[in-house]
Amino acid sequence: MFDTIAAKYDFLNDLISFGMHKSVKRKAIKRVCLQKNDKVLDLCTGTADIAILISEFFDNEINVTAVDFSENMLKIAEKKAKNHKNICFIQADALNLPFEDNSFDAVFISFGLRNLQDLDKGIVEMKRAVKNGGFVVNLDTGKPQGIWGNLFKFYFFNLVPLIGKFFCGNFSAYKYLPESTKKFPSPEKLVEIFKEAGFKEVKNYNFIFGAIAQQVAKK
Ligand SMILES: C[S@@+](CC[C@H](N)C(=O)[O-])C[C@H]1O[C@@H](n2cnc3c(N)ncnc32)[C@H](O)[C@@H]1O
């Protein structure tokens, strides 16, 4: 599915988030304690927004490995990141990472965890790949409540698939997007899941009244 939407992925992301996804991603990255020359993994990198933003914050003086299993997403990512020689792209499965244990100072996954076929296995792999004292950072949809929550749900479940059909010619992929949030755990539950997986400190931060949430888990 991601191969089929890759060409229009960035355009649709800008459109359906009213351009807000980039500023949320920037804020989410700033919150994590990173340093020059750190080794960072961006899992489910898609078109490499996170990898590029991290790279820009550190004037390319940080090592970013960006992983995705979609060839078409990676082709676009590589084009976008052509001026960032510090980003290395690898086509691989997030559930079976080709890295040694304790390889990275931080592992990011942005709007990716929800799509993994086995969420627990994904978390185990991320924990394995990050060093002791390092961070796993998840950014994904949250569970907004109240009137805003209802408005958001209406927009997300009814209008987003139509926008996807109109601008991308792909109703089913943009129907899948809201549907995939239904079974995705709430931010509070994700905090518990990260703790149960053995992370020492886990914090949650909400964006846009809870429409997006970030968990930062320290190994
Ligand atoms: C919604 S996109 C997120 C892209 C980007 N991280 C962002 O924040 O915009 C999800 C990405 O996860 C990738 N993906 C899903 N399951 C994967 C897996 N098991 N291994 C590697 N990549 C995966 C898809 O190919 C897709 O590019």
PDB file of C-alpha atoms and ligand atoms in Angstrom:
ATOM      1  CA  MET A   1       0.000   0.000   0.000  1.00  0.00           C
ATOM      2  CA  PHE A   2       2.776   2.453   0.900  1.00  0.00           C
ATOM      3  CA  ASP A   3       4.443   1.825  -2.461  1.00  0.00           C
ATOM      4  CA  THR A   4       1.247   2.910  -4.216  1.00  0.00           C
ATOM      5  CA  ILE A   5       0.857   6.202  -2.306  1.00  0.00           C
ATOM      6  CA  ALA A   6       4.546   7.149  -2.117  1.00  0.00           C
ATOM      7  CA  ALA A   7       4.504   9.712  -4.959  1.00  0.00           C
ATOM      8  CA  LYS A   8       1.776  11.808  -3.334  1.00  0.00           C
ATOM      9  CA  TYR A   9       2.536  10.986   0.324  1.00  0.00           C
ATOM     10  CA  ASP A  10       4.145  14.326   1.232  1.00  0.00           C
ATOM     11  CA  PHE A  11       1.549  16.385  -0.605  1.00  0.00           C
ATOM     12  CA  LEU A  12      -1.328  14.546   1.106  1.00  0.00           C
ATOM     13  CA  ASN A  13       0.370  14.785   4.514  1.00  0.00           C
ATOM     14  CA  ASP A  14       0.665  18.559   4.136  1.00  0.00           C
ATOM     15  CA  LEU A  15      -2.924  18.781   2.974  1.00  0.00           C
ATOM     16  CA  ILE A  16      -4.684  16.611   5.549  1.00  0.00           C
ATOM     17  CA  SER A  17      -2.689  18.019   8.468  1.00  0.00           C
ATOM     18  CA  PHE A  18      -3.050  21.636   7.199  1.00  0.00           C
ATOM     19  CA  GLY A  19       0.739  21.742   7.147  1.00  0.00           C
ATOM     20  CA  MET A  20       0.978  21.033  10.878  1.00  0.00           C
ATOM     21  CA  HIS A  21       2.732  17.651  10.758  1.00  0.00           C
ATOM     22  CA  LYS A  22       6.137  19.225  10.083  1.00  0.00           C
ATOM     23  CA  SER A  23       6.020  21.542  13.116  1.00  0.00           C
ATOM     24  CA  VAL A  24       4.853  18.649  15.327  1.00  0.00           C
ATOM     25  CA  LYS A  25       7.757  16.532  14.051  1.00  0.00           C
ATOM     26  CA  ARG A  26      10.200  19.405  14.755  1.00  0.00           C
ATOM     27  CA  LYS A  27       8.900  19.814  18.333  1.00  0.00           C
ATOM     28  CA  ALA A  28       8.983  16.058  18.909  1.00  0.00           C
ATOM     29  CA  ILE A  29      12.634  15.867  17.845  1.00  0.00           C
ATOM     30  CA  LYS A  30      13.682  18.897  19.944  1.00  0.00           C
ATOM     31  CA  ARG A  31      12.343  17.194  23.050  1.00  0.00           C
ATOM     32  CA  VAL A  32      14.845  14.349  22.778  1.00  0.00           C
ATOM     33  CA  CYS A  33      18.315  14.729  24.216  1.00  0.00           C
ATOM     34  CA  LEU A  34      20.587  14.209  21.195  1.00  0.00           C
ATOM     35  CA  GLN A  35      24.165  15.294  20.565  1.00  0.00           C
ATOM     36  CA  LYS A  36      26.433  15.807  17.593  1.00  0.00           C
ATOM     37  CA  ASN A  37      27.877  12.528  16.289  1.00  0.00           C
ATOM     38  CA  ASP A  38      25.142  10.447  17.921  1.00  0.00           C
ATOM     39  CA  LYS A  39      23.869   7.448  15.988  1.00  0.00           C
ATOM     40  CA  VAL A  40      20.142   7.702  15.351  1.00  0.00           C
ATOM     41  CA  LEU A  41      17.767   5.229  13.713  1.00  0.00           C
ATOM     42  CA  ASP A  42      14.623   6.489  11.951  1.00  0.00           C
ATOM     43  CA  LEU A  43      12.357   3.470  11.555  1.00  0.00           C
ATOM     44  CA  CYS A  44       9.532   3.453   9.008  1.00  0.00           C
ATOM     45  CA  THR A  45      11.185   6.573   7.625  1.00  0.00           C
ATOM     46  CA  GLY A  46       8.763   6.901   4.683  1.00  0.00           C
ATOM     47  CA  THR A  47       9.905  10.005   2.796  1.00  0.00           C
ATOM     48  CA  ALA A  48      12.510  10.745   5.494  1.00  0.00           C
ATOM     49  CA  ASP A  49      10.970  13.805   7.199  1.00  0.00           C
ATOM     50  CA  ILE A  50      12.312  12.793  10.609  1.00  0.00           C
ATOM     51  CA  ALA A  51      15.743  11.766   9.303  1.00  0.00           C
ATOM     52  CA  ILE A  52      16.126  15.081   7.441  1.00  0.00           C
ATOM     53  CA  LEU A  53      14.870  17.257  10.322  1.00  0.00           C
ATOM     54  CA  ILE A  54      17.269  15.572  12.778  1.00  0.00           C
ATOM     55  CA  SER A  55      20.064  16.009  10.295  1.00  0.00           C
ATOM     56  CA  GLU A  56      19.250  19.715   9.824  1.00  0.00           C
ATOM     57  CA  PHE A  57      19.224  20.370  13.586  1.00  0.00           C
ATOM     58  CA  PHE A  58      22.811  19.128  13.748  1.00  0.00           C
ATOM     59  CA  ASP A  59      24.123  20.619  10.467  1.00  0.00           C
ATOM     60  CA  ASN A  60      24.551  17.063   9.197  1.00  0.00           C
ATOM     61  CA  GLU A  61      26.931  16.230  12.066  1.00  0.00           C
ATOM     62  CA  ILE A  62      24.887  13.300  13.293  1.00  0.00           C
ATOM     63  CA  ASN A  63      24.665   9.787  11.876  1.00  0.00           C
ATOM     64  CA  VAL A  64      21.171   8.868  10.803  1.00  0.00           C
ATOM     65  CA  THR A  65      20.167   5.442   9.532  1.00  0.00           C
ATOM     66  CA  ALA A  66      16.747   5.518   7.896  1.00  0.00           C
ATOM     67  CA  VAL A  67      14.859   2.251   7.404  1.00  0.00           C
ATOM     68  CA  ASP A  68      11.707   1.415   5.469  1.00  0.00           C
ATOM     69  CA  PHE A  69      10.483  -1.632   3.596  1.00  0.00           C
ATOM     70  CA  SER A  70       8.796   0.331   0.802  1.00  0.00           C
ATOM     71  CA  GLU A  71      11.064   0.748  -2.207  1.00  0.00           C
ATOM     72  CA  ASN A  72       9.058   3.667  -3.608  1.00  0.00           C
ATOM     73  CA  MET A  73       9.090   5.559  -0.295  1.00  0.00           C
ATOM     74  CA  LEU A  74      12.858   5.079  -0.107  1.00  0.00           C
ATOM     75  CA  LYS A  75      13.360   6.359  -3.675  1.00  0.00           C
ATOM     76  CA  ILE A  76      11.610   9.623  -2.757  1.00  0.00           C
ATOM     77  CA  ALA A  77      13.406   9.787   0.593  1.00  0.00           C
ATOM     78  CA  GLU A  78      16.801   9.461  -1.090  1.00  0.00           C
ATOM     79  CA  LYS A  79      15.984  12.258  -3.531  1.00  0.00           C
ATOM     80  CA  LYS A  80      14.807  14.556  -0.727  1.00  0.00           C
ATOM     81  CA  ALA A  81      17.909  13.805   1.343  1.00  0.00           C
ATOM     82  CA  LYS A  82      20.473  14.132  -1.453  1.00  0.00           C
ATOM     83  CA  ASN A  83      22.283  16.952   0.409  1.00  0.00           C
ATOM     84  CA  HIS A  84      22.462  14.963   3.646  1.00  0.00           C
ATOM     85  CA  LYS A  85      25.361  12.583   3.169  1.00  0.00           C
ATOM     86  CA  ASN A  86      25.097  11.668   6.859  1.00  0.00           C
ATOM     87  CA  ILE A  87      21.810   9.819   6.227  1.00  0.00           C
ATOM     88  CA  CYS A  88      22.122   6.205   5.198  1.00  0.00           C
ATOM     89  CA  PHE A  89      19.036   4.480   3.789  1.00  0.00           C
ATOM     90  CA  ILE A  90      18.377   0.785   4.251  1.00  0.00           C
ATOM     91  CA  GLN A  91      15.457  -1.267   2.948  1.00  0.00           C
ATOM     92  CA  ALA A  92      14.510  -3.577   5.810  1.00  0.00           C
ATOM     93  CA  ASP A  93      11.656  -4.831   7.969  1.00  0.00           C
ATOM     94  CA  ALA A  94      11.195  -3.012  11.274  1.00  0.00           C
ATOM     95  CA  LEU A  95      10.272  -6.369  12.810  1.00  0.00           C
ATOM     96  CA  ASN A  96      13.595  -7.939  11.886  1.00  0.00           C
ATOM     97  CA  LEU A  97      16.247  -5.233  11.969  1.00  0.00           C
ATOM     98  CA  PRO A  98      19.677  -5.918  10.455  1.00  0.00           C
ATOM     99  CA  PHE A  99      21.560  -4.260  13.343  1.00  0.00           C
ATOM    100  CA  GLU A 100      23.565  -5.495  16.317  1.00  0.00           C
ATOM    101  CA  ASP A 101      22.136  -5.027  19.806  1.00  0.00           C
ATOM    102  CA  ASN A 102      22.787  -1.605  21.419  1.00  0.00           C
ATOM    103  CA  SER A 103      23.723   0.107  18.131  1.00  0.00           C
ATOM    104  CA  PHE A 104      21.951   3.476  18.402  1.00  0.00           C
ATOM    105  CA  ASP A 105      21.706   6.424  20.814  1.00  0.00           C
ATOM    106  CA  ALA A 106      18.090   6.946  19.809  1.00  0.00           C
ATOM    107  CA  VAL A 107      15.472   5.153  17.726  1.00  0.00           C
ATOM    108  CA  PHE A 108      12.600   7.192  16.258  1.00  0.00           C
ATOM    109  CA  ILE A 109       9.416   5.824  14.748  1.00  0.00           C
ATOM    110  CA  SER A 110       6.974   8.383  13.373  1.00  0.00           C
ATOM    111  CA  PHE A 111       3.502   7.297  12.221  1.00  0.00           C
ATOM    112  CA  GLY A 112       4.969   3.841  11.798  1.00  0.00           C
ATOM    113  CA  LEU A 113       4.230   1.823  14.947  1.00  0.00           C
ATOM    114  CA  ARG A 114       0.505   1.780  14.136  1.00  0.00           C
ATOM    115  CA  ASN A 115       1.288   0.092  10.831  1.00  0.00           C
ATOM    116  CA  LEU A 116       3.452  -2.725  12.140  1.00  0.00           C
ATOM    117  CA  GLN A 117       1.843  -6.139  12.017  1.00  0.00           C
ATOM    118  CA  ASP A 118       3.157  -6.938  15.483  1.00  0.00           C
ATOM    119  CA  LEU A 119       3.419  -3.872  17.731  1.00  0.00           C
ATOM    120  CA  ASP A 120       5.052  -5.747  20.635  1.00  0.00           C
ATOM    121  CA  LYS A 121       7.704  -7.258  18.385  1.00  0.00           C
ATOM    122  CA  GLY A 122       8.388  -3.799  16.941  1.00  0.00           C
ATOM    123  CA  ILE A 123       8.994  -2.439  20.434  1.00  0.00           C
ATOM    124  CA  VAL A 124      11.252  -5.397  21.313  1.00  0.00           C
ATOM    125  CA  GLU A 125      13.312  -4.749  18.146  1.00  0.00           C
ATOM    126  CA  MET A 126      13.605  -1.019  18.901  1.00  0.00           C
ATOM    127  CA  LYS A 127      14.673  -1.750  22.474  1.00  0.00           C
ATOM    128  CA  ARG A 128      17.249  -4.242  21.252  1.00  0.00           C
ATOM    129  CA  ALA A 129      18.707  -1.749  18.762  1.00  0.00           C
ATOM    130  CA  VAL A 130      19.031   1.170  21.215  1.00  0.00           C
ATOM    131  CA  LYS A 131      21.912   1.523  23.692  1.00  0.00           C
ATOM    132  CA  ASN A 132      21.388   1.445  27.454  1.00  0.00           C
ATOM    133  CA  GLY A 133      20.511   5.006  28.488  1.00  0.00           C
ATOM    134  CA  GLY A 134      19.307   5.772  24.950  1.00  0.00           C
ATOM    135  CA  PHE A 135      15.779   6.664  23.847  1.00  0.00           C
ATOM    136  CA  VAL A 136      13.016   5.112  21.806  1.00  0.00           C
ATOM    137  CA  VAL A 137      10.672   7.812  20.507  1.00  0.00           C
ATOM    138  CA  ASN A 138       7.245   7.088  19.088  1.00  0.00           C
ATOM    139  CA  LEU A 139       5.166   9.760  17.366  1.00  0.00           C
ATOM    140  CA  ASP A 140       1.715   8.724  16.182  1.00  0.00           C
ATOM    141  CA  THR A 141      -1.980   9.417  16.340  1.00  0.00           C
ATOM    142  CA  GLY A 142      -3.477   9.990  19.781  1.00  0.00           C
ATOM    143  CA  LYS A 143      -7.014   9.809  21.134  1.00  0.00           C
ATOM    144  CA  PRO A 144      -8.433  13.363  21.292  1.00  0.00           C
ATOM    145  CA  GLN A 145     -11.402  13.741  23.648  1.00  0.00           C
ATOM    146  CA  GLY A 146     -14.507  15.943  24.020  1.00  0.00           C
ATOM    147  CA  ILE A 147     -15.924  18.218  21.319  1.00  0.00           C
ATOM    148  CA  TRP A 148     -12.561  18.536  19.606  1.00  0.00           C
ATOM    149  CA  GLY A 149     -12.275  14.735  19.633  1.00  0.00           C
ATOM    150  CA  ASN A 150     -15.646  14.403  17.899  1.00  0.00           C
ATOM    151  CA  LEU A 151     -14.774  17.023  15.286  1.00  0.00           C
ATOM    152  CA  PHE A 152     -11.441  15.343  14.695  1.00  0.00           C
ATOM    153  CA  LYS A 153     -13.066  11.913  14.307  1.00  0.00           C
ATOM    154  CA  PHE A 154     -15.602  13.300  11.837  1.00  0.00           C
ATOM    155  CA  TYR A 155     -12.836  14.876   9.768  1.00  0.00           C
ATOM    156  CA  PHE A 156     -10.534  11.865  10.010  1.00  0.00           C
ATOM    157  CA  PHE A 157     -13.065   9.131   9.274  1.00  0.00           C
ATOM    158  CA  ASN A 158     -15.275  10.919   6.744  1.00  0.00           C
ATOM    159  CA  LEU A 159     -13.331  13.642   4.976  1.00  0.00           C
ATOM    160  CA  VAL A 160      -9.762  12.296   4.882  1.00  0.00           C
ATOM    161  CA  PRO A 161     -10.684   9.235   2.725  1.00  0.00           C
ATOM    162  CA  LEU A 162     -12.472  11.568   0.284  1.00  0.00           C
ATOM    163  CA  ILE A 163      -9.469  13.910   0.166  1.00  0.00           C
ATOM    164  CA  GLY A 164      -7.290  10.838  -0.493  1.00  0.00           C
ATOM    165  CA  LYS A 165      -9.584   9.745  -3.315  1.00  0.00           C
ATOM    166  CA  PHE A 166      -9.793  13.190  -4.878  1.00  0.00           C
ATOM    167  CA  PHE A 167      -6.111  14.161  -4.738  1.00  0.00           C
ATOM    168  CA  CYS A 168      -4.415  10.769  -4.806  1.00  0.00           C
ATOM    169  CA  GLY A 169      -7.020   8.594  -6.539  1.00  0.00           C
ATOM    170  CA  ASN A 170      -6.705   6.193  -3.632  1.00  0.00           C
ATOM    171  CA  PHE A 171      -9.745   5.940  -1.358  1.00  0.00           C
ATOM    172  CA  SER A 172      -8.742   2.671   0.320  1.00  0.00           C
ATOM    173  CA  ALA A 173      -5.306   3.857   1.539  1.00  0.00           C
ATOM    174  CA  TYR A 174      -6.849   6.956   3.096  1.00  0.00           C
ATOM    175  CA  LYS A 175      -9.704   4.890   4.524  1.00  0.00           C
ATOM    176  CA  TYR A 176      -7.086   2.600   6.044  1.00  0.00           C
ATOM    177  CA  LEU A 177      -5.431   5.591   7.760  1.00  0.00           C
ATOM    178  CA  PRO A 178      -8.293   6.341  10.203  1.00  0.00           C
ATOM    179  CA  GLU A 179      -9.263   2.655  10.453  1.00  0.00           C
ATOM    180  CA  SER A 180      -5.739   1.785  11.609  1.00  0.00           C
ATOM    181  CA  THR A 181      -6.108   4.148  14.577  1.00  0.00           C
ATOM    182  CA  LYS A 182      -9.095   2.188  15.949  1.00  0.00           C
ATOM    183  CA  LYS A 183      -7.092  -0.751  17.236  1.00  0.00           C
ATOM    184  CA  PHE A 184      -4.003   1.331  18.028  1.00  0.00           C
ATOM    185  CA  PRO A 185      -3.520   1.697  21.801  1.00  0.00           C
ATOM    186  CA  SER A 186      -4.146   5.047  23.504  1.00  0.00           C
ATOM    187  CA  PRO A 187      -1.089   7.096  24.544  1.00  0.00           C
ATOM    188  CA  GLU A 188      -1.682   6.041  28.176  1.00  0.00           C
ATOM    189  CA  LYS A 189      -1.750   2.377  27.165  1.00  0.00           C
ATOM    190  CA  LEU A 190       1.379   2.840  25.045  1.00  0.00           C
ATOM    191  CA  VAL A 191       3.187   4.269  28.081  1.00  0.00           C
ATOM    192  CA  GLU A 192       2.240   1.066  29.949  1.00  0.00           C
ATOM    193  CA  ILE A 193       3.344  -1.121  27.028  1.00  0.00           C
ATOM    194  CA  PHE A 194       6.753   0.591  26.901  1.00  0.00           C
ATOM    195  CA  LYS A 195       7.140   0.182  30.676  1.00  0.00           C
ATOM    196  CA  GLU A 196       6.157  -3.493  30.496  1.00  0.00           C
ATOM    197  CA  ALA A 197       8.759  -3.915  27.728  1.00  0.00           C
ATOM    198  CA  GLY A 198      11.379  -2.864  30.285  1.00  0.00           C
ATOM    199  CA  PHE A 199      12.009   0.828  29.584  1.00  0.00           C
ATOM    200  CA  LYS A 200      13.030   2.753  32.718  1.00  0.00           C
ATOM    201  CA  GLU A 201      11.350   6.124  32.175  1.00  0.00           C
ATOM    202  CA  VAL A 202       8.460   6.698  29.796  1.00  0.00           C
ATOM    203  CA  LYS A 203       6.825  10.077  29.181  1.00  0.00           C
ATOM    204  CA  ASN A 204       3.916  11.073  26.977  1.00  0.00           C
ATOM    205  CA  TYR A 205       3.415  14.446  25.281  1.00  0.00           C
ATOM    206  CA  ASN A 206       0.305  15.480  23.364  1.00  0.00           C
ATOM    207  CA  PHE A 207       0.079  17.742  20.312  1.00  0.00           C
ATOM    208  CA  ILE A 208      -2.948  19.452  18.715  1.00  0.00           C
ATOM    209  CA  PHE A 209      -5.277  18.697  21.645  1.00  0.00           C
ATOM    210  CA  GLY A 210      -4.257  15.049  21.681  1.00  0.00           C
ATOM    211  CA  ALA A 211      -4.716  14.314  17.958  1.00  0.00           C
ATOM    212  CA  ILE A 212      -1.033  13.364  17.904  1.00  0.00           C
ATOM    213  CA  ALA A 213       0.966  11.928  20.799  1.00  0.00           C
ATOM    214  CA  GLN A 214       4.629  11.259  21.452  1.00  0.00           C
ATOM    215  CA  GLN A 215       6.114   8.757  23.860  1.00  0.00           C
ATOM    216  CA  VAL A 216       9.760   9.069  24.872  1.00  0.00           C
ATOM    217  CA  ALA A 217      11.041   5.878  26.505  1.00  0.00           C
ATOM    218  CA  LYS A 218      14.482   5.623  28.099  1.00  0.00           C
ATOM    219  CA  LYS A 219      16.208   2.212  28.048  1.00  0.00           C
TER     220      LYS A 219
HETATM  221  C1  LIG B   1       2.666   6.524   7.563  1.00  0.00           C
HETATM  222  S1  LIG B   1       4.268   6.242   6.924  1.00  0.00           S
HETATM  223  C2  LIG B   1       5.268   7.221   8.009  1.00  0.00           C
HETATM  224  C3  LIG B   1       6.407   7.870   7.293  1.00  0.00           C
HETATM  225  C4  LIG B   1       7.227   8.864   8.091  1.00  0.00           C
HETATM  226  N1  LIG B   1       7.893   8.255   9.208  1.00  0.00           N
HETATM  227  C5  LIG B   1       6.422  10.047   8.556  1.00  0.00           C
HETATM  228  O1  LIG B   1       6.434  10.362   9.750  1.00  0.00           O
HETATM  229  O2  LIG B   1       5.781  10.708   7.727  1.00  0.00           O
HETATM  230  C6  LIG B   1       4.595   4.609   7.477  1.00  0.00           C
HETATM  231  C7  LIG B   1       5.824   4.007   6.835  1.00  0.00           C
HETATM  232  O3  LIG B   1       6.115   2.777   7.519  1.00  0.00           O
HETATM  233  C8  LIG B   1       6.614   1.859   6.584  1.00  0.00           C
HETATM  234  N2  LIG B   1       6.475   0.514   7.181  1.00  0.00           N
HETATM  235  C9  LIG B   1       5.340  -0.080   7.610  1.00  0.00           C
HETATM  236  N3  LIG B   1       5.607  -1.286   8.142  1.00  0.00           N
HETATM  237  C10 LIG B   1       6.953  -1.460   8.049  1.00  0.00           C
HETATM  238  C11 LIG B   1       7.836  -2.490   8.414  1.00  0.00           C
HETATM  239  N4  LIG B   1       7.385  -3.627   8.995  1.00  0.00           N
HETATM  240  N5  LIG B   1       9.156  -2.338   8.193  1.00  0.00           N
HETATM  241  C12 LIG B   1       9.618  -1.216   7.585  1.00  0.00           C
HETATM  242  N6  LIG B   1       8.835  -0.187   7.202  1.00  0.00           N
HETATM  243  C13 LIG B   1       7.509  -0.300   7.420  1.00  0.00           C
HETATM  244  C14 LIG B   1       5.806   2.104   5.332  1.00  0.00           C
HETATM  245  O4  LIG B   1       6.420   1.627   4.170  1.00  0.00           O
HETATM  246  C15 LIG B   1       5.673   3.639   5.367  1.00  0.00           C
HETATM  247  O5  LIG B   1       6.681   4.253   4.605  1.00  0.00           O
END
